[in-house]
CSV table of C-alpha atoms in Angstrom, one decimal:
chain,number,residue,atom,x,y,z
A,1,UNK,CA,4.1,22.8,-4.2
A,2,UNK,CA,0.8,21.0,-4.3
A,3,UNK,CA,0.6,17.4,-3.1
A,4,UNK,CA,-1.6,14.8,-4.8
A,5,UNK,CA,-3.8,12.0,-3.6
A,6,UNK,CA,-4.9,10.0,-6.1
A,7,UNK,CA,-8.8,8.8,-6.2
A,8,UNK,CA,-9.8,5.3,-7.9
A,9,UNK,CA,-13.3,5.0,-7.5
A,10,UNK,CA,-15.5,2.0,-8.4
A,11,UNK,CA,-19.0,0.9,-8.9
A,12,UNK,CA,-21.2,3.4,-10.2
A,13,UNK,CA,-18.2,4.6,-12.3
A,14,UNK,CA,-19.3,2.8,-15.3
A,15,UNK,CA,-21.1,4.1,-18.6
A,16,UNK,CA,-21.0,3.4,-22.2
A,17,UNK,CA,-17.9,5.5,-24.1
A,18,UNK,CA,-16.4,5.6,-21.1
A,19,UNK,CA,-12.4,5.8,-21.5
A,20,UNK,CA,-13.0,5.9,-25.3
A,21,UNK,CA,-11.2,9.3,-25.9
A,22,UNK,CA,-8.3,8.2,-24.1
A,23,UNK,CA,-8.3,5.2,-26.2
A,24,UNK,CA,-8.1,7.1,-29.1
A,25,UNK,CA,-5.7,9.8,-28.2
A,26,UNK,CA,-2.9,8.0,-26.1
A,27,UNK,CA,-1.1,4.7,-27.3
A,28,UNK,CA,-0.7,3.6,-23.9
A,29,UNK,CA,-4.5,3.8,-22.9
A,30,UNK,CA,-4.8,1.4,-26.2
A,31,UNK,CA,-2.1,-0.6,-25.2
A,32,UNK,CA,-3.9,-1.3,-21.6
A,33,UNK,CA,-6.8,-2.2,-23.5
A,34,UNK,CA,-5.1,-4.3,-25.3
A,35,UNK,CA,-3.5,-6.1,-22.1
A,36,UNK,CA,-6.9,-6.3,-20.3
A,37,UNK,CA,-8.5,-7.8,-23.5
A,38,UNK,CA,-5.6,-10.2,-24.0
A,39,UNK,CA,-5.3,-11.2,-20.3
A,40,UNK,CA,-9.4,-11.9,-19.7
A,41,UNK,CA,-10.1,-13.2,-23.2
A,42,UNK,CA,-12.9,-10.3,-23.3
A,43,UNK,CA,-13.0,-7.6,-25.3
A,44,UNK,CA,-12.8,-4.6,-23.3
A,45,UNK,CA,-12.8,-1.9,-25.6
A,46,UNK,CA,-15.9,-3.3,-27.6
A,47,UNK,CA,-17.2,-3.8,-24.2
A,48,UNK,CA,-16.7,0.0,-22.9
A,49,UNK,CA,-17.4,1.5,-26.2
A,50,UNK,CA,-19.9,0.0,-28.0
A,51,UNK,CA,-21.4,-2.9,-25.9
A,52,UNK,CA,-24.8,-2.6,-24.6
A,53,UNK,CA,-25.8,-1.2,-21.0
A,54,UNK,CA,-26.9,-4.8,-19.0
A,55,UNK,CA,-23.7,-6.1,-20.4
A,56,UNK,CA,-21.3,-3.5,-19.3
A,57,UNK,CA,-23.3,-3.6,-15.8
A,58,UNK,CA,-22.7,-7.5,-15.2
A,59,UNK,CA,-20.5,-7.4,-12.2
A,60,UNK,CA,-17.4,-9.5,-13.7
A,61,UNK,CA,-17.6,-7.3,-16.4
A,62,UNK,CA,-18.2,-3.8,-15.0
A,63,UNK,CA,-14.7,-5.0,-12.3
A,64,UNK,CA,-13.0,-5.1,-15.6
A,65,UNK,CA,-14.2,-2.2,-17.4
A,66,UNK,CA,-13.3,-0.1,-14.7
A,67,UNK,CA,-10.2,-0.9,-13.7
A,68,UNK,CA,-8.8,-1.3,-17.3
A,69,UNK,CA,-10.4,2.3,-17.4
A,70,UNK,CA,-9.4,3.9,-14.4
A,71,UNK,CA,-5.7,2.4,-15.2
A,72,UNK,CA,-5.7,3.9,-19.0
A,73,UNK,CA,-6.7,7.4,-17.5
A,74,UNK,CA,-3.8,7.2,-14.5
A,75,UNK,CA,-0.9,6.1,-17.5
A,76,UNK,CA,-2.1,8.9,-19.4
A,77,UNK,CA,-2.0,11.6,-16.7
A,78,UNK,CA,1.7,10.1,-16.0
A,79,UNK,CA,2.2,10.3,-19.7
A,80,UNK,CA,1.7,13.8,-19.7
A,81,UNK,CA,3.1,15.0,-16.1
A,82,UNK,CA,4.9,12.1,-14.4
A,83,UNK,CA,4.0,13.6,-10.9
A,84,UNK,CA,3.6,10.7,-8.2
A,85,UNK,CA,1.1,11.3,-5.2
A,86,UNK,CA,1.3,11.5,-1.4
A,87,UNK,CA,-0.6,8.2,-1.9
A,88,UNK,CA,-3.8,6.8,-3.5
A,89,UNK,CA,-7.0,5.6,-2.1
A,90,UNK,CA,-9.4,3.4,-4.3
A,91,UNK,CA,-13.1,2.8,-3.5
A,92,UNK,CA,-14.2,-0.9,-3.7
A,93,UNK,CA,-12.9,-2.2,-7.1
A,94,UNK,CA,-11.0,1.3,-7.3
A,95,UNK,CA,-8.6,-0.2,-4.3
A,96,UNK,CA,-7.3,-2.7,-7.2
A,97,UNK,CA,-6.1,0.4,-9.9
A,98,UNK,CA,-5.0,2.3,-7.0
A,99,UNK,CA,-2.4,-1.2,-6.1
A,100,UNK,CA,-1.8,-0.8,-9.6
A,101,UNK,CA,-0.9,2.7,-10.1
A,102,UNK,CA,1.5,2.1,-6.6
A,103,UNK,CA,3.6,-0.4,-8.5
A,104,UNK,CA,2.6,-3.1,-5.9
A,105,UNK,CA,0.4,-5.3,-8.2
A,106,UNK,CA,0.5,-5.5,-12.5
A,107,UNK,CA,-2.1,-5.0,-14.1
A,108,UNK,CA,-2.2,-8.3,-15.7
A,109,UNK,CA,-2.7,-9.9,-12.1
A,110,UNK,CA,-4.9,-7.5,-11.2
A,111,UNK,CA,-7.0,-8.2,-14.1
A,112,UNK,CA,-6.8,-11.6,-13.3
A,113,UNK,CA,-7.6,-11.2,-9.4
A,114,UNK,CA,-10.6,-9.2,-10.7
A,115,UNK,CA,-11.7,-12.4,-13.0
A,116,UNK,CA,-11.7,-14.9,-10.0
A,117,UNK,CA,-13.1,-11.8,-7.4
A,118,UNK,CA,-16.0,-11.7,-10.0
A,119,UNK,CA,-16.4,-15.6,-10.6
A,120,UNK,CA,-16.6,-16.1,-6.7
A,121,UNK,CA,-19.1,-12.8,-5.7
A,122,UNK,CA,-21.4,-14.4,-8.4
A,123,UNK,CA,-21.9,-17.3,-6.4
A,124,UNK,CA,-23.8,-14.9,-4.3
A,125,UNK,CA,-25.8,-13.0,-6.6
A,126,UNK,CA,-26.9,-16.4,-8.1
A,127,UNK,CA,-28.7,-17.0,-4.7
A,128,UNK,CA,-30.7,-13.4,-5.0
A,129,UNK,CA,-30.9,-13.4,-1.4
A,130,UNK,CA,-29.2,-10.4,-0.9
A,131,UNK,CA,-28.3,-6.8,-2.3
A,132,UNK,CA,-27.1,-3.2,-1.4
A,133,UNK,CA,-28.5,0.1,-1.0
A,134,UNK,CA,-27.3,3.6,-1.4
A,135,UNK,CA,-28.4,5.8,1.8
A,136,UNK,CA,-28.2,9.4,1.7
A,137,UNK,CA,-29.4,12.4,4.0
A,138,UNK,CA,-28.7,10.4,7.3
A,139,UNK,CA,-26.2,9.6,10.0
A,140,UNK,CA,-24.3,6.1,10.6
A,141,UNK,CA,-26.0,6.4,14.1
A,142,UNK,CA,-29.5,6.8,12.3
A,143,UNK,CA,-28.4,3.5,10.1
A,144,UNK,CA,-27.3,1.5,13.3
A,145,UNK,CA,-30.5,2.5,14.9
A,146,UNK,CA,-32.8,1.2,11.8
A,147,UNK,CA,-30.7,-1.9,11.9
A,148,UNK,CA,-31.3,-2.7,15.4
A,149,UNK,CA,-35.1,-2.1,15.4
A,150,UNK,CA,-35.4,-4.4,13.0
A,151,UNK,CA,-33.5,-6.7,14.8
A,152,UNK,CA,-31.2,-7.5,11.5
A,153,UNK,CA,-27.8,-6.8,13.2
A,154,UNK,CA,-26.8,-10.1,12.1
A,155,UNK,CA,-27.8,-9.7,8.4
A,156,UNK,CA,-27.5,-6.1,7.6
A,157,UNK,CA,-24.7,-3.7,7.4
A,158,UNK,CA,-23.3,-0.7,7.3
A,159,UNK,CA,-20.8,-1.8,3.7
A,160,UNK,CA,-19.7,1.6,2.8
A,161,UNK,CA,-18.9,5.0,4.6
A,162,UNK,CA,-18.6,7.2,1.7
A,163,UNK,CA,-19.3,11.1,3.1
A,164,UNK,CA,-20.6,12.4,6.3
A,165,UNK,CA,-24.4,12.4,4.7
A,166,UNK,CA,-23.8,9.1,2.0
A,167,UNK,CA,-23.8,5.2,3.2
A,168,UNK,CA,-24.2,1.8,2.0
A,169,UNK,CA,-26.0,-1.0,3.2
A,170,UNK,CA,-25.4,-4.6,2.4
A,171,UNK,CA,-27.7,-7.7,3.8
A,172,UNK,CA,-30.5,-10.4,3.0
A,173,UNK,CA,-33.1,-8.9,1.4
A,174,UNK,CA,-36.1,-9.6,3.6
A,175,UNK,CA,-34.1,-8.0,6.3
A,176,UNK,CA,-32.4,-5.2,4.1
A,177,UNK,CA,-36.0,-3.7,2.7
A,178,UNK,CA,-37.5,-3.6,6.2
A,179,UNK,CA,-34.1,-1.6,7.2
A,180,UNK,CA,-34.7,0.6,4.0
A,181,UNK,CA,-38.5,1.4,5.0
A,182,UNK,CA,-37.7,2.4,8.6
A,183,UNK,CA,-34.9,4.8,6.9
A,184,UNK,CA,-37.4,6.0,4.2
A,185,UNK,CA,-40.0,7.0,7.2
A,186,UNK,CA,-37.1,9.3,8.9
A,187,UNK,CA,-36.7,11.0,5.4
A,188,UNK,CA,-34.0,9.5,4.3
A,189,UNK,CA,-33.2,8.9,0.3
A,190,UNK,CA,-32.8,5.0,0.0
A,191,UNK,CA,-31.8,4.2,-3.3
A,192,UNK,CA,-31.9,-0.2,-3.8
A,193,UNK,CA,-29.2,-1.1,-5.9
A,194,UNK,CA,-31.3,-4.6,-6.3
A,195,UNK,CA,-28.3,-6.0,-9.3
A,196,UNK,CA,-25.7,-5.3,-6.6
A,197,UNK,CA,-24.4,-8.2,-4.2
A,198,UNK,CA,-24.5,-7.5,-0.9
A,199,UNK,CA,-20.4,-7.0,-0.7
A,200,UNK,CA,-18.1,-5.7,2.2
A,201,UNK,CA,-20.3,-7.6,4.4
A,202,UNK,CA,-20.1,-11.0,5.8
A,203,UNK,CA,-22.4,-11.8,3.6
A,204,UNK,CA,-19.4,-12.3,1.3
A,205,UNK,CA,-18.0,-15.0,4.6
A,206,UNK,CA,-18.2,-18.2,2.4
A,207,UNK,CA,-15.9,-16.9,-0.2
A,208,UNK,CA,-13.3,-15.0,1.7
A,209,UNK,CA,-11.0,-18.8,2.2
A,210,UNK,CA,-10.8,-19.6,-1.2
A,211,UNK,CA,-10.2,-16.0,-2.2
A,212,UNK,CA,-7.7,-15.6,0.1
A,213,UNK,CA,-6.0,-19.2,-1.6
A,214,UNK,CA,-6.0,-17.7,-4.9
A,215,UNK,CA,-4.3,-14.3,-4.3
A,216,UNK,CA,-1.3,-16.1,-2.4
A,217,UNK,CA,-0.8,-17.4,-5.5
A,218,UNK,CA,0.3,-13.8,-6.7
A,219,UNK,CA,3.6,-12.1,-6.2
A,220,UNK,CA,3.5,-8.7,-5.2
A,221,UNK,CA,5.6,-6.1,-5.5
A,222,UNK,CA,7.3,-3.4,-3.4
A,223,UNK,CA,4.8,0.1,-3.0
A,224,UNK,CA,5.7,3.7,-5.2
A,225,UNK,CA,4.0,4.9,-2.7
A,226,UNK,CA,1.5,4.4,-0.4
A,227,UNK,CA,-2.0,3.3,-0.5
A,228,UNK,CA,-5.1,3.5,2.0
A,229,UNK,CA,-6.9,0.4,2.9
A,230,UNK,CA,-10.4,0.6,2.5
A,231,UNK,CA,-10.2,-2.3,5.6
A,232,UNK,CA,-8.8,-0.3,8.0
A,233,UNK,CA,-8.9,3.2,6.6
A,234,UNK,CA,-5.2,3.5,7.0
A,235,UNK,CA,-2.4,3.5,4.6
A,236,UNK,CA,0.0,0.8,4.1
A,237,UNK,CA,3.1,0.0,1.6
A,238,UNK,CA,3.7,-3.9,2.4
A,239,UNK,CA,3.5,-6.4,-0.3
A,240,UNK,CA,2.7,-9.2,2.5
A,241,UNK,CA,-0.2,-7.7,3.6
A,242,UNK,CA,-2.3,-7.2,0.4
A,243,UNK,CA,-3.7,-10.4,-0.1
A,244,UNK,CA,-4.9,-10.3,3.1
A,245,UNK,CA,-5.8,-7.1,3.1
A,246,UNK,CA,-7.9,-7.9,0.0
A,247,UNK,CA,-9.6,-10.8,1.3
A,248,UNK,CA,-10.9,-8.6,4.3
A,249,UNK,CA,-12.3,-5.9,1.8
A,250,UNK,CA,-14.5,-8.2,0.6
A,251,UNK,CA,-16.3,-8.6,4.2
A,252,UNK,CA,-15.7,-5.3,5.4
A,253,UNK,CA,-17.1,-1.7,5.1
A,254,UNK,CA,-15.6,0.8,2.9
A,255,UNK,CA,-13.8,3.3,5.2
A,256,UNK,CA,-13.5,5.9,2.7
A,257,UNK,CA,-14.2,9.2,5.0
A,258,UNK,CA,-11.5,7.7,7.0
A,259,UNK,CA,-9.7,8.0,4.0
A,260,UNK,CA,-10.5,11.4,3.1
A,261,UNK,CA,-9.7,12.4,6.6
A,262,UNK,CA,-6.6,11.9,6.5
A,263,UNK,CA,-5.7,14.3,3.6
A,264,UNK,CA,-4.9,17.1,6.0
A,265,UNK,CA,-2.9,14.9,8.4
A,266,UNK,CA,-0.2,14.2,5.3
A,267,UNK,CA,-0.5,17.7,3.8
A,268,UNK,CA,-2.9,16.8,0.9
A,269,UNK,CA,-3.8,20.1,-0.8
A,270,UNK,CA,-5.3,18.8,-4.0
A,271,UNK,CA,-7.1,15.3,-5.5
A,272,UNK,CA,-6.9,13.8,-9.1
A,273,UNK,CA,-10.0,11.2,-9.3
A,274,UNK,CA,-8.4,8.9,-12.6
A,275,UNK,CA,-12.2,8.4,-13.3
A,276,UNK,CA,-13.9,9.0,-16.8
A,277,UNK,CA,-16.8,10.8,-14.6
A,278,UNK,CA,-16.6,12.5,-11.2
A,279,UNK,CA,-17.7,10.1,-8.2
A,280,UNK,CA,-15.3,10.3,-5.1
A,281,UNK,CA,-14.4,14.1,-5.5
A,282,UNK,CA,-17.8,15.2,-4.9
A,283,UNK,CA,-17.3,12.9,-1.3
A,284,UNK,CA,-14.4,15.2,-1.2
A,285,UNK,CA,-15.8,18.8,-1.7
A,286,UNK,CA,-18.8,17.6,1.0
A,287,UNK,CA,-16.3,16.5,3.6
A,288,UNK,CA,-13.1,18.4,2.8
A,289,UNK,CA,-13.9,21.7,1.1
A,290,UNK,CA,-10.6,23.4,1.2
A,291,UNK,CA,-8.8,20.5,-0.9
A,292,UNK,CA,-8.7,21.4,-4.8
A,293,UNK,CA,-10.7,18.4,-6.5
A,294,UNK,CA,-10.1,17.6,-10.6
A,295,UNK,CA,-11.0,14.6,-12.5
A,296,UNK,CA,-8.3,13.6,-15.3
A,297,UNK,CA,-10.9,11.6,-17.0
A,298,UNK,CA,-12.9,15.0,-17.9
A,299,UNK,CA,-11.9,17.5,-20.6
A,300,UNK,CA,-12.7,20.3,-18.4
A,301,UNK,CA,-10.6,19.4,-15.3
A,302,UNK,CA,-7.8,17.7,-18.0
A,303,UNK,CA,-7.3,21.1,-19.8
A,304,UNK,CA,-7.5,22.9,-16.3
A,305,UNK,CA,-4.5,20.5,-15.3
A,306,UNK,CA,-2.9,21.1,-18.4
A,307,UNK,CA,-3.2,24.8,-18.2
A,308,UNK,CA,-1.8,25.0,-14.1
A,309,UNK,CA,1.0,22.7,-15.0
A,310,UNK,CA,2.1,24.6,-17.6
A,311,UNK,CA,1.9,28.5,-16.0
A,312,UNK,CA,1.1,27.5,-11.9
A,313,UNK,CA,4.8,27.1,-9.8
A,314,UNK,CA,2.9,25.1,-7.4
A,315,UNK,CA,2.1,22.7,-10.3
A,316,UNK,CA,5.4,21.0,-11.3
A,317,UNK,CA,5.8,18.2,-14.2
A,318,UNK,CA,8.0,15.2,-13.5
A,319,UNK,CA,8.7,13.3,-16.6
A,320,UNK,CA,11.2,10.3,-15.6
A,321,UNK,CA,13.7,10.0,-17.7
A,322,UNK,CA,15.1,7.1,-18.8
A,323,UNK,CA,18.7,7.1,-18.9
A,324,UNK,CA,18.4,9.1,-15.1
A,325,UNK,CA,15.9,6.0,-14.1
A,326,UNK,CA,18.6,3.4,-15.2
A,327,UNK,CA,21.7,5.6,-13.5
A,328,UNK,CA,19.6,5.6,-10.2
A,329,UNK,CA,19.1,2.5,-10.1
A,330,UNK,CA,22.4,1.3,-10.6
A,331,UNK,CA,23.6,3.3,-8.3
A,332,UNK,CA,20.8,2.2,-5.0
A,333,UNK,CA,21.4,-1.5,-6.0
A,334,UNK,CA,23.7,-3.1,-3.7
A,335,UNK,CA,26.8,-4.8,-5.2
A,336,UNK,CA,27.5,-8.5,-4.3
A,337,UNK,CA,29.8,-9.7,-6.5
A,338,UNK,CA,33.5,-9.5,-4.9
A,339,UNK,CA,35.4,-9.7,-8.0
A,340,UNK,CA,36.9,-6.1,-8.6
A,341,UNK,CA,37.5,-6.9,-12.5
A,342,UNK,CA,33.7,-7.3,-13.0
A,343,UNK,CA,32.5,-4.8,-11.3
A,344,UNK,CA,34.9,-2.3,-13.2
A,345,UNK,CA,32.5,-3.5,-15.9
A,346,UNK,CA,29.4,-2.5,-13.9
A,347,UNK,CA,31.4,1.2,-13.8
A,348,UNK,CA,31.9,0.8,-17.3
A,349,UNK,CA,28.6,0.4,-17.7
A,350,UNK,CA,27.6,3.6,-15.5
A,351,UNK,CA,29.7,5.5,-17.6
A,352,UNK,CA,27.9,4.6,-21.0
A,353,UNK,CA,24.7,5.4,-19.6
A,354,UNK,CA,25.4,8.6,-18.1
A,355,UNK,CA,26.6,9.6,-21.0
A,356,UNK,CA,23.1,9.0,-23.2
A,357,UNK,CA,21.8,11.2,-20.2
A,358,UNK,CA,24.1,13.8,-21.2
A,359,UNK,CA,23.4,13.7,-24.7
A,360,UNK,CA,19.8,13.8,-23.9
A,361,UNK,CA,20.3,16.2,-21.4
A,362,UNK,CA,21.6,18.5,-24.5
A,363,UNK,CA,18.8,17.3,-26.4
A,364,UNK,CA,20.6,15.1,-28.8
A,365,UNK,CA,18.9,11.9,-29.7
A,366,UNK,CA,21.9,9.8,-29.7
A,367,UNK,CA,23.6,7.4,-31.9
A,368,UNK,CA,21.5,4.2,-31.4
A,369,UNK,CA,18.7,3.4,-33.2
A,370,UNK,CA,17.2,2.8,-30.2
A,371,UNK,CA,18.9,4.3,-27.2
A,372,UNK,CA,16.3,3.2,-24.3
A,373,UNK,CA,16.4,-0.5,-25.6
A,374,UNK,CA,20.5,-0.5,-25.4
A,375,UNK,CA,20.4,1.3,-22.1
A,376,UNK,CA,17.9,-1.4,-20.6
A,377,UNK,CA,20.0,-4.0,-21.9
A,378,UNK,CA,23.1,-2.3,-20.4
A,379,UNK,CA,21.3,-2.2,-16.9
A,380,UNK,CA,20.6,-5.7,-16.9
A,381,UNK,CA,23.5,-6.9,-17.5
A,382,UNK,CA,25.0,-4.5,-15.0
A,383,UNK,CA,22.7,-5.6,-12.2
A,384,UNK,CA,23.8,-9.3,-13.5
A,385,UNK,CA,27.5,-8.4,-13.1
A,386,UNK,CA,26.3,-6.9,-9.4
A,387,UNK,CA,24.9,-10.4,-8.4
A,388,UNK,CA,21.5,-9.3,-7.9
A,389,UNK,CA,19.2,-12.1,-7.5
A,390,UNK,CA,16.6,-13.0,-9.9
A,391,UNK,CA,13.6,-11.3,-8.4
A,392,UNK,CA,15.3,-8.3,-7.4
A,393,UNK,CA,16.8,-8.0,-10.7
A,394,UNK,CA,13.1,-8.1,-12.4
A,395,UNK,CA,11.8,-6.2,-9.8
A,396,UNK,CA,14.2,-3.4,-11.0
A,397,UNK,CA,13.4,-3.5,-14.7
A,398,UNK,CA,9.8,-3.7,-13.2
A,399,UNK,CA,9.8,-0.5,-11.9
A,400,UNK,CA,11.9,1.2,-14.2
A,401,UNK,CA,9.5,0.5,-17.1
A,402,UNK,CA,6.3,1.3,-15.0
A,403,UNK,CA,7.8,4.6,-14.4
A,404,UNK,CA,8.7,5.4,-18.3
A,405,UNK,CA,5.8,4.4,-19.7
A,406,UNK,CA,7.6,1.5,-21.2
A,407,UNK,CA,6.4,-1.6,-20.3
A,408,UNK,CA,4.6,-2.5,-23.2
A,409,UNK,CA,7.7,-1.6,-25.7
A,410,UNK,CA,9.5,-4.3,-23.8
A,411,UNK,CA,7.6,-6.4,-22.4
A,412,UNK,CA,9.5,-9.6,-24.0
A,413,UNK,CA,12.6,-8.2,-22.2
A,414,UNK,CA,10.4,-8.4,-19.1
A,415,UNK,CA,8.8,-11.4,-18.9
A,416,UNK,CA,12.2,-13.4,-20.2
A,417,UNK,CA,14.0,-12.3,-16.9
């Protein structure tokens, strides 16, 4: 069987059209649209799809774009195979979709963490003091050495490892183009990226408090599974440490080889980059050539997906189904409620439920007009009679929904728990 990593990658992911044919062909790539639009007060899909370049490229609007993107290509790929990964990794923004797609954060938060993340970074581009470079065909030892002959190891940085041959630099930009020219006479490629804030540096140090105030405003949620900090270039599955976590991304370098390197440790055999454009798989195929590499967000990869899942062995769908979602978690919720007469109920319940399973099991649709929206309201009121407490309850309905596909079909169930 293969095992997946996800990829989320970020800037640079961005283009005009971008997203558009999932937005077309899947109701629930719409639907996120819809949700991002709604959230920020911005027109996304006007924005992606028929917006001009410099507007699309703004930073608060290009954090947007893409992770309303990258999140429309990953409930599309679950819409059509259901399979979860080892874990996920996300570059930069990307580390926001790949929270997302791990259940730990919604996507309306995350939107709106994005919105304040792009109102506070602009502080910094307003100054134009700063910006970042791409740096290719040289070592991290080559960088450091640059940096410290032009004595700017307090104002430039390495910001992003992103290959064993590709880096970032962040910094002031007096100091930053004196670094660049010492790296373009060793024959490296230096590539200014002069509408870029200088980010995952400490130039980012004034920001990180407030930041930090904002996002413990946010209730997080328990991991699907886990997800690799760009901060530390480990993986982690705890709610409590993601604003934090967060906060530190903003000053720190991208680890992403440390990322990558860590696909062989956990038995990665294959990536899916939920990206309308390859970006972080070709880091992959230059750093780890015997993982398989495919991009859902390109027709090529997509129908190659398609066509392994359908014939491969190794390549097996796992479409969640409802009634089976609701059964397990009835049964892995603890009972608190010591009054045998109700819980009889909560069996009662179980018994209903299982059999709509069995009835879809034998591909019968049922007698309810709409079976999924009796079944949810037969869970809640079965976690009710179990004395679940509020939070536990939602978080429950939470994650059965994310996994179905169904949040937006009852979403006023949700948000009324």
């Amino acid at each position: 069987m293969e095992k997946f990593a996800f990829l989320f990658p970020g800037q640079g992911t961005q283009f005009l059209q971008m997203g558009k044919a999932f937005y077309d062909h899947y109701p629930i790539a719409r639907q996120t649209f819809e949700e991002a639009s709604d959230v920020s007060g911005l027109d996304l899909a006007n924005l992606c799809f028929s917006g001009t370049v410099s507007s699309l490229n703004e930073f608060s609007n290009m954090q947007l774009a893409i992770l309303t993107t990258e999140i429309a290509i990953f409930r599309a790929y679950m819409n059509d195979y259901g399979v979860y990964p080892q874990f996920a990794v996300g570059h930069s923004i990307g580390e926001y979709a790949a929270l997302v797609s791990a259940g730990a954060m919604t996507f309306a938060d995350a939107i709106t963490i994005m919105m304040k993340r792009g109102e506070l970074v602009s502080r910094i581009i307003q100054k134009n003091m700063g910006h970042m470079a791409i740096i290719e065909q040289a070592s991290s030892q080559m960088i450091e050495d640059c940096i410290k002959a032009s004595h700017a190891q307090d104002s430039v940085y390495i910001s992003c490892f992103n290959s064993e041959s590709q880096y970032a630099i962040s910094g002031w930009n007096d100091k930053l183009e004196a670094v660049e020219q010492l790296l373009l006479d060793k024959e490296a490629i230096v590539s200014p990226l002069f509408h870029s804030p200088p980010i995952h540096s400490p130039a980012m140090n004034e920001i990180c408090m407030e930041y930090l105030d904002f996002m413990n405003g946010f209730e997080f949620y328990p991991f699907r599974f886990p997800v690799i900090s760009n901060y530390s270039g480990a993986p982690f599955s705890d709610p409590a440490q993601i604003a934090k976590t967060l906060t530190y991304h903003l000053i720190s370098p991208v680890l992403f080889t440390s990322a990558s390197n860590l696909f062989h440790k956990y038995g990665v055999t294959a990536t899916i980059e939920m990206s309308p454009k390859l970006l972080l798989s070709e880091f992959i195929k230059e750093d780890q050539p015997n993982i398989k590499t495919y991009c859902y967000g390109l027709i090529n990869d997509k129908q190659k997906l398609d066509e392994l899942f359908q014939s491969d062995p190794n390549f097996v769908k796992d479409m969640p189904n409802f009634a089976g979602r609701c059964l397990s978690i009835l049964v892995s919720t603890e009972n608190k409620n010591q009054n045998q007469n109700e819980y009889k109920e909560v069996v009662k319940i179980y018994e209903k439920i299982k059999e709509k399973y069995n009835e879809q099991q034998k591909n019968h649709a049922g007698t309810a007009a709409d079976p999924h929206a009796e079944m949810l309201d037969m869970l809640i009121a079965a976690l009710r009679m179990k004395r679940l407490e509020p939070k536990q309850l939602k978080n429950c309905v939470k994650t059965l929904l994310d996994e179905t596909n169904s949040f937006y079909r009852f979403a006023t169930v949700y948000n009324a728990l």
